[in-house]
PDB file of C-alpha atoms in Angstrom:
ATOM      1  CA  MET T1388      40.095 -33.799   7.938  1.00  0.00           C
ATOM      2  CA  SER T1389      38.185 -34.884  11.128  1.00  0.00           C
ATOM      3  CA  GLY T1390      39.100 -33.629  14.599  1.00  0.00           C
ATOM      4  CA  ARG T1391      40.045 -37.127  15.703  1.00  0.00           C
ATOM      5  CA  ARG T1392      42.345 -37.527  12.715  1.00  0.00           C
ATOM      6  CA  ARG T1393      44.076 -34.213  13.467  1.00  0.00           C
ATOM      7  CA  LEU T1394      44.601 -35.262  17.119  1.00  0.00           C
ATOM      8  CA  VAL T1395      46.075 -38.645  16.083  1.00  0.00           C
ATOM      9  CA  LEU T1396      48.279 -36.942  13.500  1.00  0.00           C
ATOM     10  CA  ALA T1397      49.453 -34.276  15.992  1.00  0.00           C
ATOM     11  CA  GLY T1398      50.396 -37.013  18.488  1.00  0.00           C
ATOM     12  CA  ALA T1399      52.331 -38.842  15.823  1.00  0.00           C
ATOM     13  CA  LEU T1400      54.249 -35.723  14.904  1.00  0.00           C
ATOM     14  CA  VAL T1401      55.094 -35.069  18.563  1.00  0.00           C
ATOM     15  CA  ALA T1402      56.337 -38.590  18.906  1.00  0.00           C
ATOM     16  CA  LEU T1403      58.387 -38.274  15.702  1.00  0.00           C
ATOM     17  CA  ALA T1404      59.957 -34.998  16.821  1.00  0.00           C
ATOM     18  CA  GLY T1405      60.724 -36.509  20.249  1.00  0.00           C
ATOM     19  CA  ALA T1406      62.428 -39.508  18.614  1.00  0.00           C
ATOM     20  CA  ALA T1407      64.461 -37.267  16.365  1.00  0.00           C
ATOM     21  CA  CYS T1408      65.687 -35.244  19.333  1.00  0.00           C
ATOM     22  CA  ASP T1409      66.454 -38.419  21.421  1.00  0.00           C
ATOM     23  CA  ASP T1410      68.614 -39.861  18.600  1.00  0.00           C
ATOM     24  CA  GLY T1411      71.151 -37.044  18.942  1.00  0.00           C
ATOM     25  CA  ALA T1412      70.723 -35.892  22.485  1.00  0.00           C
ATOM     26  CA  GLY T1413      70.964 -39.259  24.171  1.00  0.00           C
ATOM     27  CA  ASP T1414      74.670 -39.826  23.224  1.00  0.00           C
ATOM     28  CA  GLY T1415      75.826 -36.277  23.577  1.00  0.00           C
ATOM     29  CA  GLY T1416      75.452 -35.459  19.880  1.00  0.00           C
ATOM     30  CA  GLU T1417      73.562 -32.596  18.373  1.00  0.00           C
ATOM     31  CA  PRO T1418      69.729 -33.001  18.268  1.00  0.00           C
ATOM     32  CA  ALA T1419      68.507 -33.914  14.788  1.00  0.00           C
ATOM     33  CA  ALA T1420      67.432 -30.817  12.893  1.00  0.00           C
ATOM     34  CA  ALA T1421      64.144 -32.210  11.565  1.00  0.00           C
ATOM     35  CA  VAL T1422      61.047 -30.023  11.492  1.00  0.00           C
ATOM     36  CA  TYR T1423      57.679 -31.512  10.658  1.00  0.00           C
ATOM     37  CA  LYS T1424      55.271 -29.364   8.692  1.00  0.00           C
ATOM     38  CA  GLU T1425      52.041 -29.506   6.732  1.00  0.00           C
ATOM     39  CA  VAL T1426      52.320 -28.377   3.076  1.00  0.00           C
ATOM     40  CA  LEU T1427      49.914 -28.116   0.107  1.00  0.00           C
ATOM     41  CA  VAL T1428      51.037 -29.247  -3.355  1.00  0.00           C
ATOM     42  CA  ALA T1429      49.198 -27.896  -6.418  1.00  0.00           C
ATOM     43  CA  HIS T1430      47.717 -30.053  -9.134  1.00  0.00           C
ATOM     44  CA  PHE T1431      50.106 -28.693 -11.811  1.00  0.00           C
ATOM     45  CA  VAL T1432      53.903 -28.374 -12.239  1.00  0.00           C
ATOM     46  CA  SER T1433      55.765 -25.335 -13.598  1.00  0.00           C
ATOM     47  CA  ASP T1434      58.761 -25.070 -15.870  1.00  0.00           C
ATOM     48  CA  CYS T1435      61.721 -23.725 -13.948  1.00  0.00           C
ATOM     49  CA  VAL T1436      65.508 -23.536 -14.227  1.00  0.00           C
ATOM     50  CA  GLY T1437      68.150 -24.751 -11.777  1.00  0.00           C
ATOM     51  CA  VAL T1438      71.392 -25.612 -13.526  1.00  0.00           C
ATOM     52  CA  GLY T1439      69.238 -26.561 -16.542  1.00  0.00           C
ATOM     53  CA  PRO T1440      65.558 -26.496 -17.454  1.00  0.00           C
ATOM     54  CA  GLN T1441      63.343 -28.755 -15.230  1.00  0.00           C
ATOM     55  CA  GLN T1442      59.850 -28.913 -13.810  1.00  0.00           C
ATOM     56  CA  CYS T1443      59.038 -27.841 -10.294  1.00  0.00           C
ATOM     57  CA  LEU T1444      56.299 -28.591  -7.846  1.00  0.00           C
ATOM     58  CA  ASN T1445      54.170 -25.681  -6.711  1.00  0.00           C
ATOM     59  CA  VAL T1446      53.755 -25.613  -2.934  1.00  0.00           C
ATOM     60  CA  ARG T1447      52.366 -23.480  -0.130  1.00  0.00           C
ATOM     61  CA  GLU T1448      51.984 -23.777   3.605  1.00  0.00           C
ATOM     62  CA  SER T1449      48.458 -22.360   3.912  1.00  0.00           C
ATOM     63  CA  ALA T1450      45.387 -22.063   1.621  1.00  0.00           C
ATOM     64  CA  ASP T1451      45.652 -18.242   1.515  1.00  0.00           C
ATOM     65  CA  ALA T1452      49.402 -18.138   0.606  1.00  0.00           C
ATOM     66  CA  ASP T1453      50.688 -17.869  -2.997  1.00  0.00           C
ATOM     67  CA  TRP T1454      52.041 -20.889  -4.758  1.00  0.00           C
ATOM     68  CA  THR T1455      55.848 -21.017  -4.809  1.00  0.00           C
ATOM     69  CA  MET T1456      58.078 -23.292  -6.813  1.00  0.00           C
ATOM     70  CA  TRP T1457      59.886 -26.145  -4.964  1.00  0.00           C
ATOM     71  CA  TYR T1458      62.967 -27.014  -6.973  1.00  0.00           C
ATOM     72  CA  ASP T1459      63.928 -30.361  -5.410  1.00  0.00           C
ATOM     73  CA  PRO T1460      61.930 -33.606  -5.175  1.00  0.00           C
ATOM     74  CA  ILE T1461      60.044 -34.445  -2.088  1.00  0.00           C
ATOM     75  CA  GLU T1462      61.580 -37.773  -1.105  1.00  0.00           C
ATOM     76  CA  GLY T1463      59.051 -40.587  -1.192  1.00  0.00           C
ATOM     77  CA  PHE T1464      56.353 -38.487  -2.926  1.00  0.00           C
ATOM     78  CA  GLU T1465      55.065 -39.108  -6.451  1.00  0.00           C
ATOM     79  CA  HIS T1466      53.007 -36.244  -7.938  1.00  0.00           C
ATOM     80  CA  GLU T1467      50.097 -37.045 -10.142  1.00  0.00           C
ATOM     81  CA  ALA T1468      48.896 -34.088 -12.353  1.00  0.00           C
ATOM     82  CA  GLY T1469      45.319 -33.104 -11.707  1.00  0.00           C
ATOM     83  CA  TYR T1470      45.373 -33.758  -7.951  1.00  0.00           C
ATOM     84  CA  GLU T1471      46.008 -31.327  -5.107  1.00  0.00           C
ATOM     85  CA  TYR T1472      47.747 -32.824  -2.069  1.00  0.00           C
ATOM     86  CA  ARG T1473      47.979 -32.053   1.639  1.00  0.00           C
ATOM     87  CA  LEU T1474      51.171 -33.603   3.022  1.00  0.00           C
ATOM     88  CA  ILE T1475      53.079 -33.881   6.212  1.00  0.00           C
ATOM     89  CA  VAL T1476      56.834 -33.665   5.467  1.00  0.00           C
ATOM     90  CA  SER T1477      59.923 -33.619   7.542  1.00  0.00           C
ATOM     91  CA  GLU T1478      62.299 -30.697   6.743  1.00  0.00           C
ATOM     92  CA  THR T1479      65.989 -31.164   7.359  1.00  0.00           C
ATOM     93  CA  VAL T1480      68.929 -28.877   6.706  1.00  0.00           C
ATOM     94  CA  VAL T1481      71.417 -30.143   4.154  1.00  0.00           C
ATOM     95  CA  GLU T1482      75.023 -29.582   5.023  1.00  0.00           C
ATOM     96  CA  ASN T1483      77.119 -28.310   2.114  1.00  0.00           C
ATOM     97  CA  PRO T1484      74.381 -28.739  -0.615  1.00  0.00           C
ATOM     98  CA  PRO T1485      75.400 -28.855  -4.314  1.00  0.00           C
ATOM     99  CA  ALA T1486      75.217 -25.447  -6.078  1.00  0.00           C
ATOM    100  CA  ASP T1487      72.088 -26.542  -7.927  1.00  0.00           C
ATOM    101  CA  ALA T1488      70.224 -27.926  -4.910  1.00  0.00           C
ATOM    102  CA  SER T1489      68.301 -26.517  -2.002  1.00  0.00           C
ATOM    103  CA  ALA T1490      69.745 -26.254   1.493  1.00  0.00           C
ATOM    104  CA  LEU T1491      66.505 -27.908   2.749  1.00  0.00           C
ATOM    105  CA  ARG T1492      65.317 -31.484   2.164  1.00  0.00           C
ATOM    106  CA  TRP T1493      61.730 -32.535   2.403  1.00  0.00           C
ATOM    107  CA  THR T1494      60.775 -36.192   3.042  1.00  0.00           C
ATOM    108  CA  LEU T1495      57.229 -37.427   2.885  1.00  0.00           C
ATOM    109  CA  ILE T1496      55.794 -38.538   6.180  1.00  0.00           C
ATOM    110  CA  GLU T1497      52.094 -38.871   5.248  1.00  0.00           C
ATOM    111  CA  VAL T1498      49.676 -37.953   2.438  1.00  0.00           C
ATOM    112  CA  ILE T1499      46.730 -36.517   4.373  1.00  0.00           C
ATOM    113  CA  GLU T1500      44.576 -35.662   1.395  1.00  0.00           C
ATOM    114  CA  LYS T1501      44.699 -36.266  -2.346  1.00  0.00           C
ATOM    115  CA  THR T1502      41.913 -34.298  -4.026  1.00  0.00           C
ATOM    116  CA  PRO T1503      41.065 -34.372  -7.758  1.00  0.00           C
ATOM    117  CA  VAL T1504      40.658 -30.980  -9.313  1.00  0.00           C
ATOM    118  CA  VAL T1505      37.439 -30.895 -11.279  1.00  0.00           C
ATOM    119  CA  ALA T1506      37.729 -29.726 -14.889  1.00  0.00           C
ATOM    120  CA  GLY T1507      36.681 -26.105 -15.091  1.00  0.00           C
ATOM    121  CA  GLU T1508      37.724 -25.482 -11.483  1.00  0.00           C
ATOM    122  CA  ALA T1509      41.406 -25.983 -12.105  1.00  0.00           C
ATOM    123  CA  ASP T1510      43.674 -23.010 -12.163  1.00  0.00           C
ATOM    124  CA  ALA T1511      44.606 -22.144 -15.725  1.00  0.00           C
ATOM    125  CA  ASN T1512      48.122 -22.909 -16.865  1.00  0.00           C
ATOM    126  CA  PRO T1513      49.855 -19.984 -15.128  1.00  0.00           C
ATOM    127  CA  ILE T1514      51.841 -19.053 -18.240  1.00  0.00           C
ATOM    128  CA  LEU T1515      48.722 -18.523 -20.352  1.00  0.00           C
ATOM    129  CA  ARG T1516      47.570 -15.116 -19.259  1.00  0.00           C
ATOM    130  CA  PRO T1517      48.398 -11.415 -19.922  1.00  0.00           C
ATOM    131  CA  TRP T1518      51.832 -10.143 -18.868  1.00  0.00           C
ATOM    132  CA  ALA T1519      53.173  -6.586 -18.640  1.00  0.00           C
ATOM    133  CA  LEU T1520      56.721  -5.752 -19.764  1.00  0.00           C
ATOM    134  CA  GLU T1521      58.796  -4.725 -16.803  1.00  0.00           C
ATOM    135  CA  ALA T1522      62.217  -4.435 -18.435  1.00  0.00           C
ATOM    136  CA  PHE T1523      64.396  -5.470 -21.333  1.00  0.00           C
ATOM    137  CA  GLY T1524      67.063  -8.043 -20.378  1.00  0.00           C
ATOM    138  CA  PRO T1525      70.787  -7.912 -20.896  1.00  0.00           C
ATOM    139  CA  ALA T1526      70.503  -9.912 -24.170  1.00  0.00           C
ATOM    140  CA  ALA T1527      67.906  -7.607 -25.740  1.00  0.00           C
ATOM    141  CA  ASP T1528      68.671  -5.941 -29.007  1.00  0.00           C
ATOM    142  CA  LEU T1529      67.563  -2.262 -28.580  1.00  0.00           C
ATOM    143  CA  GLY T1530      69.614  -0.702 -31.352  1.00  0.00           C
ATOM    144  CA  ASP T1531      72.457   1.785 -31.067  1.00  0.00           C
ATOM    145  CA  GLU T1532      73.152   3.877 -27.926  1.00  0.00           C
ATOM    146  CA  ALA T1533      70.838   6.729 -28.933  1.00  0.00           C
ATOM    147  CA  THR T1534      67.987   4.393 -29.867  1.00  0.00           C
ATOM    148  CA  THR T1535      68.420   2.418 -26.664  1.00  0.00           C
ATOM    149  CA  ALA T1536      67.975   5.617 -24.650  1.00  0.00           C
ATOM    150  CA  LEU T1537      64.791   6.421 -26.553  1.00  0.00           C
ATOM    151  CA  VAL T1538      63.378   2.916 -26.024  1.00  0.00           C
ATOM    152  CA  GLN T1539      64.123   2.869 -22.303  1.00  0.00           C
ATOM    153  CA  ALA T1540      62.659   6.379 -21.864  1.00  0.00           C
ATOM    154  CA  ALA T1541      59.493   5.460 -23.775  1.00  0.00           C
ATOM    155  CA  LEU T1542      59.029   2.312 -21.670  1.00  0.00           C
ATOM    156  CA  ALA T1543      59.434   4.242 -18.431  1.00  0.00           C
ATOM    157  CA  ALA T1544      57.024   6.939 -19.500  1.00  0.00           C
ATOM    158  CA  LEU T1545      54.102   4.541 -20.311  1.00  0.00           C
ATOM    159  CA  PRO T1546      51.112   4.879 -17.892  1.00  0.00           C
ATOM    160  CA  GLU T1547      50.786   2.144 -15.320  1.00  0.00           C
ATOM    161  CA  ASP T1548      47.412   1.225 -16.689  1.00  0.00           C
ATOM    162  CA  ASN T1549      48.613   0.894 -20.344  1.00  0.00           C
ATOM    163  CA  PRO T1550      51.888  -1.080 -20.375  1.00  0.00           C
ATOM    164  CA  VAL T1551      53.450  -3.062 -23.149  1.00  0.00           C
ATOM    165  CA  THR T1552      51.697  -6.451 -22.830  1.00  0.00           C
ATOM    166  CA  LEU T1553      52.149 -10.009 -23.854  1.00  0.00           C
ATOM    167  CA  GLY T1554      48.854 -11.963 -23.933  1.00  0.00           C
ATOM    168  CA  LEU T1555      49.521 -15.747 -24.236  1.00  0.00           C
ATOM    169  CA  ARG T1556      46.533 -17.867 -25.121  1.00  0.00           C
ATOM    170  CA  GLU T1557      45.851 -21.591 -25.019  1.00  0.00           C
ATOM    171  CA  GLU T1558      45.108 -21.862 -28.721  1.00  0.00           C
ATOM    172  CA  GLY T1559      48.726 -20.923 -29.602  1.00  0.00           C
ATOM    173  CA  ARG T1560      48.062 -17.210 -30.125  1.00  0.00           C
ATOM    174  CA  VAL T1561      49.741 -14.057 -28.785  1.00  0.00           C
ATOM    175  CA  GLY T1562      48.513 -10.527 -28.757  1.00  0.00           C
ATOM    176  CA  GLY T1563      48.661  -7.236 -26.858  1.00  0.00           C
ATOM    177  CA  PHE T1564      49.919  -3.698 -26.936  1.00  0.00           C
ATOM    178  CA  ASN T1565      53.457  -3.058 -28.147  1.00  0.00           C
ATOM    179  CA  GLY T1566      53.887   0.456 -26.956  1.00  0.00           C
ATOM    180  CA  CYS T1567      52.365   2.064 -30.058  1.00  0.00           C
ATOM    181  CA  ASN T1568      49.968  -0.386 -31.743  1.00  0.00           C
ATOM    182  CA  ARG T1569      48.141  -3.581 -31.014  1.00  0.00           C
ATOM    183  CA  TYR T1570      49.742  -6.736 -32.356  1.00  0.00           C
ATOM    184  CA  PHE T1571      48.648 -10.380 -32.793  1.00  0.00           C
ATOM    185  CA  GLY T1572      50.010 -13.649 -34.168  1.00  0.00           C
ATOM    186  CA  ASN T1573      51.029 -17.274 -33.624  1.00  0.00           C
ATOM    187  CA  PHE T1574      53.079 -18.176 -30.564  1.00  0.00           C
ATOM    188  CA  VAL T1575      53.018 -21.870 -29.702  1.00  0.00           C
ATOM    189  CA  ILE T1576      54.770 -23.178 -26.494  1.00  0.00           C
ATOM    190  CA  GLU T1577      55.966 -26.718 -26.861  1.00  0.00           C
ATOM    191  CA  ASN T1578      57.436 -29.047 -24.171  1.00  0.00           C
ATOM    192  CA  GLY T1579      56.601 -26.495 -21.516  1.00  0.00           C
ATOM    193  CA  HIS T1580      59.063 -23.775 -22.602  1.00  0.00           C
ATOM    194  CA  GLN T1581      60.113 -24.044 -26.243  1.00  0.00           C
ATOM    195  CA  ILE T1582      58.621 -21.328 -28.505  1.00  0.00           C
ATOM    196  CA  VAL T1583      57.507 -21.897 -32.053  1.00  0.00           C
ATOM    197  CA  GLN T1584      56.520 -18.588 -33.654  1.00  0.00           C
ATOM    198  CA  GLY T1585      54.482 -17.817 -36.686  1.00  0.00           C
ATOM    199  CA  PRO T1586      53.409 -14.693 -38.650  1.00  0.00           C
ATOM    200  CA  LYS T1587      52.357 -11.567 -36.708  1.00  0.00           C
ATOM    201  CA  GLY T1588      50.345  -8.520 -37.631  1.00  0.00           C
ATOM    202  CA  ALA T1589      49.682  -5.105 -36.052  1.00  0.00           C
ATOM    203  CA  THR T1590      47.588  -2.011 -36.416  1.00  0.00           C
ATOM    204  CA  LEU T1591      49.270   0.908 -38.132  1.00  0.00           C
ATOM    205  CA  MET T1592      48.723   3.944 -35.930  1.00  0.00           C
ATOM    206  CA  ALA T1593      51.514   6.576 -36.022  1.00  0.00           C
ATOM    207  CA  CYS T1594      53.187   7.404 -32.695  1.00  0.00           C
ATOM    208  CA  PRO T1595      55.952   9.691 -31.486  1.00  0.00           C
ATOM    209  CA  ASP T1596      59.521   8.547 -32.298  1.00  0.00           C
ATOM    210  CA  GLY T1597      60.246   7.041 -28.871  1.00  0.00           C
ATOM    211  CA  ARG T1598      57.072   5.000 -28.985  1.00  0.00           C
ATOM    212  CA  MET T1599      57.860   3.774 -32.471  1.00  0.00           C
ATOM    213  CA  ASP T1600      61.338   2.767 -31.312  1.00  0.00           C
ATOM    214  CA  LEU T1601      59.789   0.911 -28.382  1.00  0.00           C
ATOM    215  CA  GLU T1602      57.400  -0.854 -30.616  1.00  0.00           C
ATOM    216  CA  GLN T1603      60.128  -2.006 -33.009  1.00  0.00           C
ATOM    217  CA  ALA T1604      62.414  -3.119 -30.163  1.00  0.00           C
ATOM    218  CA  PHE T1605      59.641  -5.060 -28.469  1.00  0.00           C
ATOM    219  CA  LEU T1606      58.601  -6.837 -31.707  1.00  0.00           C
ATOM    220  CA  ARG T1607      62.236  -7.508 -32.704  1.00  0.00           C
ATOM    221  CA  ASN T1608      62.989  -9.181 -29.367  1.00  0.00           C
ATOM    222  CA  LEU T1609      59.719 -11.042 -29.234  1.00  0.00           C
ATOM    223  CA  ASP T1610      60.455 -12.501 -32.651  1.00  0.00           C
ATOM    224  CA  SER T1611      63.897 -13.609 -31.557  1.00  0.00           C
ATOM    225  CA  ALA T1612      62.691 -15.387 -28.402  1.00  0.00           C
ATOM    226  CA  THR T1613      62.995 -19.201 -28.408  1.00  0.00           C
ATOM    227  CA  ARG T1614      62.232 -20.056 -24.808  1.00  0.00           C
ATOM    228  CA  VAL T1615      59.818 -18.847 -22.119  1.00  0.00           C
ATOM    229  CA  PHE T1616      60.163 -19.511 -18.369  1.00  0.00           C
ATOM    230  CA  LEU T1617      58.228 -18.665 -15.258  1.00  0.00           C
ATOM    231  CA  ARG T1618      60.548 -17.318 -12.578  1.00  0.00           C
ATOM    232  CA  GLY T1619      58.894 -16.579  -9.291  1.00  0.00           C
ATOM    233  CA  ASP T1620      55.829 -14.447 -10.029  1.00  0.00           C
ATOM    234  CA  GLY T1621      57.205 -13.248 -13.370  1.00  0.00           C
ATOM    235  CA  LEU T1622      57.932 -14.474 -16.825  1.00  0.00           C
ATOM    236  CA  GLU T1623      61.079 -14.218 -18.935  1.00  0.00           C
ATOM    237  CA  LEU T1624      61.584 -14.593 -22.699  1.00  0.00           C
ATOM    238  CA  GLU T1625      65.042 -15.878 -23.715  1.00  0.00           C
ATOM    239  CA  ASN T1626      67.163 -17.030 -26.603  1.00  0.00           C
ATOM    240  CA  ASP T1627      70.708 -18.517 -26.633  1.00  0.00           C
ATOM    241  CA  ALA T1628      72.187 -15.099 -25.852  1.00  0.00           C
ATOM    242  CA  GLY T1629      70.273 -14.835 -22.573  1.00  0.00           C
ATOM    243  CA  VAL T1630      67.230 -12.994 -21.188  1.00  0.00           C
ATOM    244  CA  LEU T1631      65.522 -10.746 -23.665  1.00  0.00           C
ATOM    245  CA  MET T1632      62.515  -9.406 -21.687  1.00  0.00           C
ATOM    246  CA  ARG T1633      61.040  -9.702 -18.225  1.00  0.00           C
ATOM    247  CA  PHE T1634      57.309  -9.491 -17.487  1.00  0.00           C
ATOM    248  CA  ALA T1635      55.090  -9.212 -14.490  1.00  0.00           C
ATOM    249  CA  ALA T1636      51.517 -10.619 -14.317  1.00  0.00           C
ATOM    250  CA  TRP T1637      48.927  -8.150 -15.725  1.00  0.00           C
ATOM    251  CA  ASP T1638      45.365  -8.224 -14.489  1.00  0.00           C
ATOM    252  CA  TYR T1639      43.731  -6.555 -17.445  1.00  0.00           C
ATOM    253  CA  ALA T1640      42.314  -9.287 -19.734  1.00  0.00           C
ATOM    254  CA  GLU T1641      43.623  -8.842 -23.289  1.00  0.00           C
TER     255      GLU T1641
END
């Protein structure tokens, strides 16, 4: 954006902010709580969950910040996949927001830039990458009390550089390390978060009892997963009973 354009835009924002304050202050009321900011919007949307499954914009306030999900619409803004945006928005505080809504409201002031993301330069679908198992969720089936203890101990004892992994690939395949052996199979994600699974195989190396229990628990819960969601920087596998497993991004390419 040119220096002249930035100066004009800055002047416009000062005028808007002054007008917002005058609206309340002139008659003895509270000044309007509008804040004007520049935000970046990614070329892709992510599956997310409020009260129910939905799709969220990915936003950040500077080019070196991480993308974070924005759960509510930006009023007046229409997102087109494949384009990155630089916007000016007004941010206002919502009094008594609904339980499933943000306490902040963004309203579009201006689209400064709309840039097509060239094929091959676009970020990969953020769900299609390797993930490392952080924990089993409350709905996970780990077996009886004694087996559960073995599984949890085996998971905690794994080296940081060799965790249980879930490698999701664009061609509808999954693979990784299950705590004892390497596994592979079909794992198709439909409509953003629905899982359709197919046959899986694994190598057959023998492992200590705790590792074998971990392997069996991981594969059992993987097979029972019906939905996948990105939550923050992590990923969760779920079924109707709840969260089965939680994963963190893993940098080692499967």
